[in-house]
Amino acid sequence: MDFTYDDEQVALREAVRGLVGKAYSDFEQRRRTVAEEPGWSEEVWARLAEMGILGLPFAEEDGGVGAGPAEVGIVAHELGRVLAPEPFLASVVLAGTAVAEAGTPQQRAEVLGPLAAGERVLALAYADGATPVTASEQAGAWTLSGTKEPVLHGARADLLVVSAALPGAGSGLFLVQGDAAARTGYRTYDGARAARVVLDGTAAVPLGEPGADQSAALAAALDTGRVAACHEALGAMSVALAATTAYLKSRKQFGVPLSTFQSLTFRAADMYVSLELATSIASWATMVLAERGPAAATEAVSRAALQVSRSGRHVGQEAVQLHGGIAMTAEYLVGNLTAHLTALDHLLGDGHHHLRGLAAAVDGHGALDPLAR
């Protein structure tokens, strides 16, 4: 497989890197932006919309650009490099993909067009809170009741895409106006925003055919989001590695740079190997998703998520330890990178989750069972 970017992909990478790199070149600027509500820059969001980034994965007839997972991964990687707090993953990739997969042509045009233009922010509410969300239908009108938590950027979202158990069997996807739900927003430990969303007989519009099971559409959105999260983690890991090697070359102890101590350079080399392993398998999973579609890419996505989980944990923890005490301060980049890597790891199922899924799918246990005769 050829993992190299073509000219258009390189141009996309440079354009996004130029925009978010300039916006967050000063880490203090990023800290100020995250400290204020809604936790990200509306100006940067509008610039991303002007560049066509917010419509990147959607079909042209739905108001998008018609690009694929590789291009989405390029954007996510660049956002991860600077810890850009804008809700690209939550709004465009997760919620947008759910609408693209489940919505009717009219719904896709009405929802995805404004999203691509930066006029509307979406959030996907898929994780049930204390009370699972159920759907009810009476005389053709649908309502939802229950709690969703956490909903990434749910407090700011203009429109919620909510999964709910259907009266018969399966799960439906519904559109709910943001101000129609009771929302309690809070900060996550990496500085992002999430919310508890309480629905109490709240009016909702079914995505696609009313009453149809949309479990496959939700699974497709989550797998597409996992691949984008992998690329965002790769961007954060690459910066953590670069910052660590630069620190080892510049920081002196006993009159010589830390990089002269072989044990430390070996640890930095191991970080590089972890990053390369994660990069290779994430690129492979991206190509599988692009060529075969979400339904056939589940195993590849889980393999990539598992390796990125392990690599992110290794690179983040080693970066903190090799930087010593300064990495523990909120004012320093490395600690923030590690916190974001941890948040990404747990966002859509951590390494243990994917390992259990892959192990359950392994065939031929009998041939490997040492107790089998």
mmCIF file with all atom_site columns, N, CA and C in Angstrom, residues 27 37 76 106 147 161 190 196 216 220 234 270 297 300 315 347:
data_model
loop_
_atom_site.group_PDB
_atom_site.id
_atom_site.type_symbol
_atom_site.label_atom_id
_atom_site.label_alt_id
_atom_site.label_comp_id
_atom_site.label_asym_id
_atom_site.label_entity_id
_atom_site.label_seq_id
_atom_site.pdbx_PDB_ins_code
_atom_site.Cartn_x
_atom_site.Cartn_y
_atom_site.Cartn_z
_atom_site.occupancy
_atom_site.B_iso_or_equiv
_atom_site.pdbx_formal_charge
_atom_site.auth_seq_id
_atom_site.auth_comp_id
_atom_site.auth_asym_id
_atom_site.auth_atom_id
_atom_site.pdbx_PDB_model_num
ATOM 1  N N  . PHE A 1 27  ? 1.198   28.948 22.624 1.00 0.00 ? 27  PHE A N  1
ATOM 2  C CA . PHE A 1 27  ? 0.451   28.029 23.476 1.00 0.00 ? 27  PHE A CA 1
ATOM 3  C C  . PHE A 1 27  ? -0.401  28.780 24.492 1.00 0.00 ? 27  PHE A C  1
ATOM 4  N N  . GLU A 1 37  ? -15.674 30.233 27.384 1.00 0.00 ? 37  GLU A N  1
ATOM 5  C CA . GLU A 1 37  ? -16.719 29.496 26.666 1.00 0.00 ? 37  GLU A CA 1
ATOM 6  C C  . GLU A 1 37  ? -16.819 29.984 25.227 1.00 0.00 ? 37  GLU A C  1
ATOM 7  N N  . ALA A 1 76  ? -7.461  16.023 10.840 1.00 0.00 ? 76  ALA A N  1
ATOM 8  C CA . ALA A 1 76  ? -7.400  15.641 12.250 1.00 0.00 ? 76  ALA A CA 1
ATOM 9  C C  . ALA A 1 76  ? -5.972  15.639 12.762 1.00 0.00 ? 76  ALA A C  1
ATOM 10 N N  . GLN A 1 106 ? -33.243 14.872 1.704  1.00 0.00 ? 106 GLN A N  1
ATOM 11 C CA . GLN A 1 106 ? -33.672 16.194 2.171  1.00 0.00 ? 106 GLN A CA 1
ATOM 12 C C  . GLN A 1 106 ? -33.039 16.524 3.522  1.00 0.00 ? 106 GLN A C  1
ATOM 13 N N  . THR A 1 147 ? -31.358 9.992  29.520 1.00 0.00 ? 147 THR A N  1
ATOM 14 C CA . THR A 1 147 ? -30.171 10.844 29.703 1.00 0.00 ? 147 THR A CA 1
ATOM 15 C C  . THR A 1 147 ? -29.025 10.348 28.840 1.00 0.00 ? 147 THR A C  1
ATOM 16 N N  . VAL A 1 161 ? -27.727 14.954 17.532 1.00 0.00 ? 161 VAL A N  1
ATOM 17 C CA . VAL A 1 161 ? -28.065 13.696 16.866 1.00 0.00 ? 161 VAL A CA 1
ATOM 18 C C  . VAL A 1 161 ? -28.067 12.631 17.959 1.00 0.00 ? 161 VAL A C  1
ATOM 19 N N  . ASP A 1 190 ? -8.965  17.357 29.831 1.00 0.00 ? 190 ASP A N  1
ATOM 20 C CA . ASP A 1 190 ? -8.020  17.869 28.844 1.00 0.00 ? 190 ASP A CA 1
ATOM 21 C C  . ASP A 1 190 ? -8.442  19.248 28.325 1.00 0.00 ? 190 ASP A C  1
ATOM 22 N N  . ARG A 1 196 ? -24.101 16.831 30.045 1.00 0.00 ? 196 ARG A N  1
ATOM 23 C CA . ARG A 1 196 ? -25.145 15.859 30.351 1.00 0.00 ? 196 ARG A CA 1
ATOM 24 C C  . ARG A 1 196 ? -26.422 16.380 29.699 1.00 0.00 ? 196 ARG A C  1
ATOM 25 N N  . ALA A 1 216 ? -26.562 0.274  12.270 1.00 0.00 ? 216 ALA A N  1
ATOM 26 C CA . ALA A 1 216 ? -25.422 0.228  11.349 1.00 0.00 ? 216 ALA A CA 1
ATOM 27 C C  . ALA A 1 216 ? -24.899 1.634  11.051 1.00 0.00 ? 216 ALA A C  1
ATOM 28 N N  . ALA A 1 220 ? -21.184 2.983  11.896 1.00 0.00 ? 220 ALA A N  1
ATOM 29 C CA . ALA A 1 220 ? -20.342 3.594  10.864 1.00 0.00 ? 220 ALA A CA 1
ATOM 30 C C  . ALA A 1 220 ? -19.800 4.942  11.327 1.00 0.00 ? 220 ALA A C  1
ATOM 31 N N  . LEU A 1 234 ? -2.063  10.827 16.482 1.00 0.00 ? 234 LEU A N  1
ATOM 32 C CA . LEU A 1 234 ? -0.759  10.796 15.815 1.00 0.00 ? 234 LEU A CA 1
ATOM 33 C C  . LEU A 1 234 ? -0.137  12.191 15.773 1.00 0.00 ? 234 LEU A C  1
ATOM 34 N N  . ASP A 1 270 ? 12.606  4.418  21.428 1.00 0.00 ? 270 ASP A N  1
ATOM 35 C CA . ASP A 1 270 ? 11.412  3.576  21.608 1.00 0.00 ? 270 ASP A CA 1
ATOM 36 C C  . ASP A 1 270 ? 10.133  4.375  21.372 1.00 0.00 ? 270 ASP A C  1
ATOM 37 N N  . ALA A 1 297 ? -14.835 -2.456 7.587  1.00 0.00 ? 297 ALA A N  1
ATOM 38 C CA . ALA A 1 297 ? -13.595 -1.915 8.157  1.00 0.00 ? 297 ALA A CA 1
ATOM 39 C C  . ALA A 1 297 ? -13.540 -2.005 9.680  1.00 0.00 ? 297 ALA A C  1
ATOM 40 N N  . ALA A 1 300 ? -10.321 -3.642 11.083 1.00 0.00 ? 300 ALA A N  1
ATOM 41 C CA . ALA A 1 300 ? -9.146  -2.803 10.835 1.00 0.00 ? 300 ALA A CA 1
ATOM 42 C C  . ALA A 1 300 ? -9.153  -1.579 11.744 1.00 0.00 ? 300 ALA A C  1
ATOM 43 N N  . VAL A 1 315 ? 4.059   6.988  24.451 1.00 0.00 ? 315 VAL A N  1
ATOM 44 C CA . VAL A 1 315 ? 4.701   8.256  24.056 1.00 0.00 ? 315 VAL A CA 1
ATOM 45 C C  . VAL A 1 315 ? 4.377   9.358  25.071 1.00 0.00 ? 315 VAL A C  1
ATOM 46 N N  . LEU A 1 347 ? -12.252 8.084  24.429 1.00 0.00 ? 347 LEU A N  1
ATOM 47 C CA . LEU A 1 347 ? -13.423 8.707  23.813 1.00 0.00 ? 347 LEU A CA 1
ATOM 48 C C  . LEU A 1 347 ? -14.371 7.704  23.175 1.00 0.00 ? 347 LEU A C  1
#
